[in-house]
Short mmCIF file of C-alpha atoms in Angstrom, two decimals:
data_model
loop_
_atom_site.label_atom_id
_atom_site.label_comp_id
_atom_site.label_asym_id
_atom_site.label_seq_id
_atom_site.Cartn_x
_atom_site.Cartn_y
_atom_site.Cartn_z
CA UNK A 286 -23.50 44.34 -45.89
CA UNK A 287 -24.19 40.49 -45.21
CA UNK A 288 -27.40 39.33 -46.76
CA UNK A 289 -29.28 37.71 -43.91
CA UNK A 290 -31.02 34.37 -44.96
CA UNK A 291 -34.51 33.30 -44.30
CA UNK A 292 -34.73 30.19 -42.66
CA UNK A 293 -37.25 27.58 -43.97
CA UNK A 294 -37.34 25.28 -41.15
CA UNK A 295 -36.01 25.09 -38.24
CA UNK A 296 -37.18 22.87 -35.16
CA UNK A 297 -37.59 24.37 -32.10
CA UNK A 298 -37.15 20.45 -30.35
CA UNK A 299 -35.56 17.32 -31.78
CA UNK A 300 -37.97 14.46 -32.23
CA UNK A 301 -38.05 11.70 -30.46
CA UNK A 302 -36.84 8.11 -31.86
CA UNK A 303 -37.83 5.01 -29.80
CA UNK A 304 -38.31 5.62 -26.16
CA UNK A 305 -35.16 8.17 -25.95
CA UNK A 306 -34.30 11.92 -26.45
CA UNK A 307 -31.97 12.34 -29.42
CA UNK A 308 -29.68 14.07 -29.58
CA UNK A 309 -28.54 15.43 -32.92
CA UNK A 310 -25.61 17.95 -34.65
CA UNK A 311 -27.74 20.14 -36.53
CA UNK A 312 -26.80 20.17 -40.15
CA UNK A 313 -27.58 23.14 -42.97
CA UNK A 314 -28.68 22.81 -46.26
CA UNK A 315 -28.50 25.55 -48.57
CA UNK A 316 -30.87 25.74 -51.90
CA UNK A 317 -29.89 29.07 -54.28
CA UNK A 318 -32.70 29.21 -57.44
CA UNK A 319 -32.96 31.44 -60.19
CA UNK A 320 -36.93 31.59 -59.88
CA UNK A 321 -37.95 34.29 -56.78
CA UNK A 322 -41.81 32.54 -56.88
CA UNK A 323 -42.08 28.98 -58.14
CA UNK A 324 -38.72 27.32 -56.79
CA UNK A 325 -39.31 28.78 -53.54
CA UNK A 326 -42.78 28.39 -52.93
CA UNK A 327 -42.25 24.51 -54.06
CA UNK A 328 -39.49 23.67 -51.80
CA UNK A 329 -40.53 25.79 -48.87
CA UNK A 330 -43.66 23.79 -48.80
CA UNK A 331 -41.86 20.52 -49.40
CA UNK A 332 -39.22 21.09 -46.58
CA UNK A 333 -42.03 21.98 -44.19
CA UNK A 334 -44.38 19.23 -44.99
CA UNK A 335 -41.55 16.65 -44.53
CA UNK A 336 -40.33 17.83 -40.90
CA UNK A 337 -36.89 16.96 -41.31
CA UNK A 338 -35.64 16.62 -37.74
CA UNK A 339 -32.04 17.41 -37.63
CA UNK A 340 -31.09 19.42 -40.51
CA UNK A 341 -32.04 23.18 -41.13
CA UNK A 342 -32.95 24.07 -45.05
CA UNK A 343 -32.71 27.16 -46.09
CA UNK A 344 -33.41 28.54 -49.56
CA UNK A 345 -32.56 31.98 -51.75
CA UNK A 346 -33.08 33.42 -54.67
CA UNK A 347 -30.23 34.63 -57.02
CA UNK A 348 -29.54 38.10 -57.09
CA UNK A 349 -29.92 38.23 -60.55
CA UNK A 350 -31.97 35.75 -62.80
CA UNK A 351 -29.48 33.74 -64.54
CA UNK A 352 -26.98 30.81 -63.96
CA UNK A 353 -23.59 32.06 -63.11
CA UNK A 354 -26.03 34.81 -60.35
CA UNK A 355 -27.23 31.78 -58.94
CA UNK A 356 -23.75 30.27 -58.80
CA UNK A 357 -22.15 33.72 -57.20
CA UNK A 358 -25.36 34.12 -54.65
CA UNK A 359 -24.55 30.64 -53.38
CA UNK A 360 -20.66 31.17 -52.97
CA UNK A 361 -21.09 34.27 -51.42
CA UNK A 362 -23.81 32.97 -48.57
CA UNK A 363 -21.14 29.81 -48.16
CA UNK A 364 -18.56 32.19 -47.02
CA UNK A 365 -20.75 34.30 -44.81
CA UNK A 366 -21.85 31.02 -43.24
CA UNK A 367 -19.24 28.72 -43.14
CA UNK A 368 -21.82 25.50 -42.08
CA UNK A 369 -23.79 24.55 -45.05
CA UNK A 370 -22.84 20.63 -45.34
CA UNK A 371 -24.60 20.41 -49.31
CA UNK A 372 -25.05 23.33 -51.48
CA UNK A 373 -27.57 22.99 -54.38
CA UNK A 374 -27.34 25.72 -57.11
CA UNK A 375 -31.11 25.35 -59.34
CA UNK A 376 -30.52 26.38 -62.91
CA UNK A 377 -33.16 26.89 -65.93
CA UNK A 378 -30.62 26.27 -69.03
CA UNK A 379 -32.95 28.05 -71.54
CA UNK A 380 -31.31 30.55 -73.76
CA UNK A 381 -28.58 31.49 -70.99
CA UNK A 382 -25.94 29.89 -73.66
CA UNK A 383 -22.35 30.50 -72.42
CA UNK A 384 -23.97 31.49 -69.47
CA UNK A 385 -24.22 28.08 -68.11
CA UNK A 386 -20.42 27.17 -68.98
CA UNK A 387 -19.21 30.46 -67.01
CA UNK A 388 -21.66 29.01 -63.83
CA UNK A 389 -19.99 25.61 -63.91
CA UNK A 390 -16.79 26.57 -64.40
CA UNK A 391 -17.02 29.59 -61.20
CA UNK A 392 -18.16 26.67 -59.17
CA UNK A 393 -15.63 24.33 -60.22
CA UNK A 394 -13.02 26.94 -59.54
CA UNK A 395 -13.90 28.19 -56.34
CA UNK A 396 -11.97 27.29 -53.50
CA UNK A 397 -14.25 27.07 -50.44
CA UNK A 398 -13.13 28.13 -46.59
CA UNK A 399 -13.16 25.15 -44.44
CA UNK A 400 -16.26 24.55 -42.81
CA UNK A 401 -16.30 25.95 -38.82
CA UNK A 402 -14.11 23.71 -36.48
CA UNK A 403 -16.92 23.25 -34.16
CA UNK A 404 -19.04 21.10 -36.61
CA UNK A 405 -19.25 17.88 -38.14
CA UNK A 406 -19.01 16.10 -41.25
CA UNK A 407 -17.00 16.99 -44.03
CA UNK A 408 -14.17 19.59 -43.63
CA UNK A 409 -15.69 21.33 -47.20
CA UNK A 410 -19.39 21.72 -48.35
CA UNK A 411 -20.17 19.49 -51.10
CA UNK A 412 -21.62 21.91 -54.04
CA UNK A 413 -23.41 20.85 -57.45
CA UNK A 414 -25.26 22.33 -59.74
CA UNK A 415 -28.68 20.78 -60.87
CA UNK A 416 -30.11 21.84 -64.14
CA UNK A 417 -33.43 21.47 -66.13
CA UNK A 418 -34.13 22.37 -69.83
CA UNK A 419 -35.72 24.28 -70.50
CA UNK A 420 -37.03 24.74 -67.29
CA UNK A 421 -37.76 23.28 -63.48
CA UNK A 422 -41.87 22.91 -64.98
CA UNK A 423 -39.73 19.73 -66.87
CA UNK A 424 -39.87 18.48 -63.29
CA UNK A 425 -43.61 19.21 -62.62
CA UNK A 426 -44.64 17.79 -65.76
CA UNK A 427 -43.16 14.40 -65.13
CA UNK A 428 -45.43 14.07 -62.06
CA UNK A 429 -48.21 13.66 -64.82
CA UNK A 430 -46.90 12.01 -67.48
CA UNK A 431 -44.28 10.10 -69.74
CA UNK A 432 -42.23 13.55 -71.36
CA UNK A 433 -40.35 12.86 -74.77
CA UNK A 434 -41.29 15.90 -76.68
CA UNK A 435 -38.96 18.72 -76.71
CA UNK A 436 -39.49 22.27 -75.87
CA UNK A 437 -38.25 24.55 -78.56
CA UNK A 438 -37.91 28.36 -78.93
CA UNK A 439 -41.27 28.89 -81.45
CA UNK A 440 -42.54 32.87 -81.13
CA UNK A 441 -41.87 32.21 -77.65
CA UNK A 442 -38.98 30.96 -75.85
CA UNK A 443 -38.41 27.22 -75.16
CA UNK A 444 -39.16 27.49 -71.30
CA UNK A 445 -42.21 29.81 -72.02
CA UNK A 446 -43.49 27.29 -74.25
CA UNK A 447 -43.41 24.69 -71.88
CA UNK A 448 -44.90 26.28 -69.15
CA UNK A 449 -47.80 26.81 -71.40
CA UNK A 450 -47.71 23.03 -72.32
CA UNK A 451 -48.48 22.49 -68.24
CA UNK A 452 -50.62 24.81 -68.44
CA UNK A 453 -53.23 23.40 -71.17
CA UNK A 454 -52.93 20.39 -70.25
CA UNK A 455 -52.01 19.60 -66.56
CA UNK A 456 -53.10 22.81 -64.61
CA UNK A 457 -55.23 25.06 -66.36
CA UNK A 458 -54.10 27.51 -63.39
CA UNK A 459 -50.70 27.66 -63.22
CA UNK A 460 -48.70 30.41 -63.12
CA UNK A 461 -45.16 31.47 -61.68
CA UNK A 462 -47.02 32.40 -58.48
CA UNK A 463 -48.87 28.93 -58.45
CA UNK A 464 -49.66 28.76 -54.65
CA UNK A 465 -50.26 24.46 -53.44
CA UNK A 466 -48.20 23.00 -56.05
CA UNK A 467 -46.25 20.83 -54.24
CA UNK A 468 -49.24 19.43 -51.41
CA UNK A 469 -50.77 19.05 -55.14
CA UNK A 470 -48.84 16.99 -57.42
CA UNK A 471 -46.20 15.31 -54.13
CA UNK A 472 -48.59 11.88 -54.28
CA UNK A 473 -46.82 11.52 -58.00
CA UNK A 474 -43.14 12.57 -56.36
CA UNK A 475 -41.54 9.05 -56.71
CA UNK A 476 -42.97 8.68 -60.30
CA UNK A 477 -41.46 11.86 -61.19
CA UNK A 478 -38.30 10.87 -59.84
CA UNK A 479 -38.30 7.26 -61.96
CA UNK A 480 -39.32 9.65 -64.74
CA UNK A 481 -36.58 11.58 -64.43
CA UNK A 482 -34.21 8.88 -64.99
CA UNK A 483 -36.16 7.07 -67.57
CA UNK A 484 -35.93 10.37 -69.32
CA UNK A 485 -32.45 11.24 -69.14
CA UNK A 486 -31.67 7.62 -70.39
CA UNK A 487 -33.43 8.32 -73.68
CA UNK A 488 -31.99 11.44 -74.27
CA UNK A 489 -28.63 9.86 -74.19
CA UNK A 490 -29.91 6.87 -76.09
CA UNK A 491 -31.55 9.62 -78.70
CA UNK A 492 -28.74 12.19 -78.23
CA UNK A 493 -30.97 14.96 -77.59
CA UNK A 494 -31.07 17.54 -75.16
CA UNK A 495 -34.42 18.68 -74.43
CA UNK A 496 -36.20 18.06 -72.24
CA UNK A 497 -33.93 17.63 -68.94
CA UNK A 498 -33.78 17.56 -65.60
CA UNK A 499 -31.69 16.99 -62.40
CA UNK A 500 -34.64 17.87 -59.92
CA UNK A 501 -35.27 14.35 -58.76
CA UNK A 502 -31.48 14.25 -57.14
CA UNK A 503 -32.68 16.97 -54.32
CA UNK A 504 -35.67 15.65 -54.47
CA UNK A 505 -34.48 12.51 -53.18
CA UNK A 506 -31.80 13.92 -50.66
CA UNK A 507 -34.50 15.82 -48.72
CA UNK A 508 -36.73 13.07 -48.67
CA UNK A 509 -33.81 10.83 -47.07
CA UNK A 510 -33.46 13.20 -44.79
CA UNK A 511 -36.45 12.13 -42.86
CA UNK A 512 -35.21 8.67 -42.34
CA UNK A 513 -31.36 9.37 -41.87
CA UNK A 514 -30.56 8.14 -37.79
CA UNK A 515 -30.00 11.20 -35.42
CA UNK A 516 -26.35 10.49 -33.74
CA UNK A 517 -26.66 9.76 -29.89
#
């Protein structure tokens, strides 16, 4: 049976630009996450507090709680759909191991069905994976502060442990069911974003690993999305 998908957004009229009506191709953006609370929650809220006027975001869970699952779930709502434009597959990289190779590589391998004739854009959806490690709370974290210290598996796994590190000392409150996160900590999104890169820069510099994320990339696409000109 085909897995219907909820819709975050969707507006029910095209805004207005300058004195006209636009009028705009509807585009679809697809976001598959391993988390079924945090992810969802965040981006939901994002999505909705943006208003993005001509493209539809929609956003799933994997079936199962692990990288290539998240991978599969995202192919397999592709070829039910045929209209996604951009496909973003969210990936925690903590102890999945080979995991994460067998995710890449399914994506890499896949051929996708051409996008319906009736639409525009690019014949094929563009698909990419996004990781953070150990976790996405890598991302939250950078809305607070400067991150160089690694997470590491200690009595309690790597991701664990740094989702208790948010917790003491950024938001004594947070849990996987964190409701407000994002109308919280989005005054601090561009910082996280030049955080991100800073970051990834001195891991390479360093030639560490840990921590890591990609986050900041959709961040930055939905956020364009608001200013991208309608097609009249």
């Amino acid at each position: 049976m085909a897995r219907k998908m909820k819709e975050l957004i969707s507006p029910s009229a095209l805004k207005k630009r300058g004195s006209g009506k636009v009028k705009s191709e509807r585009k679809k953006t697809l976001i598959v996450c391993e988390g079924t609370e945090t992810e969802p929650t965040y981006f939901k809220d994002m999505v909705k507090d943006l208003k993005i006027a001509n493209t539809d975001v929609y956003i799933e869970p994997g079936r199962h709680s692990n990288p290539s699952s998240v991978v599969r779930t995202a192919i397999d709502l592709y070829e039910q759909d045929l209209e996604f434009e951009l496909i973003y597959c969210l990936i925690d990289t903590d102890e999945f191991g080979k995991d994460i190779d067998l995710a890449a590589s399914m994506l890499k391998e896949h051929t996708f069905s051409r996008r319906k004739k009736s639409l525009g854009g690019d014949r094929y959806p563009q698909a990419k994976i996004l990781r953070s490690d150990p976790c996405i709370e890598v991302w939250f974290l950078l809305h607070y502060e400067v991150l160089r210290r690694p997470f590491v598996k200690a009595n309690k796994s790597a991701a664990q442990n740094c989702k208790e590190y948010l917790k003491n000392t950024h938001l004594k409150d947070y849990s996987e069911k964190y409701s407000g996160l994002y109308s919280l900590i989005k005054k601090n999104g561009l910082k996280a974003c030049e955080e991100s890169a800073r970051l990834r820069a001195w891991l390479e510099k360093n030639d560490c690993i840990n921590p890591f994320t990609q986050i900041d990339e959709l961040y930055l696409d939905l956020h364009e999305k608001v200013f991208a000109p309608a097609k009249r």
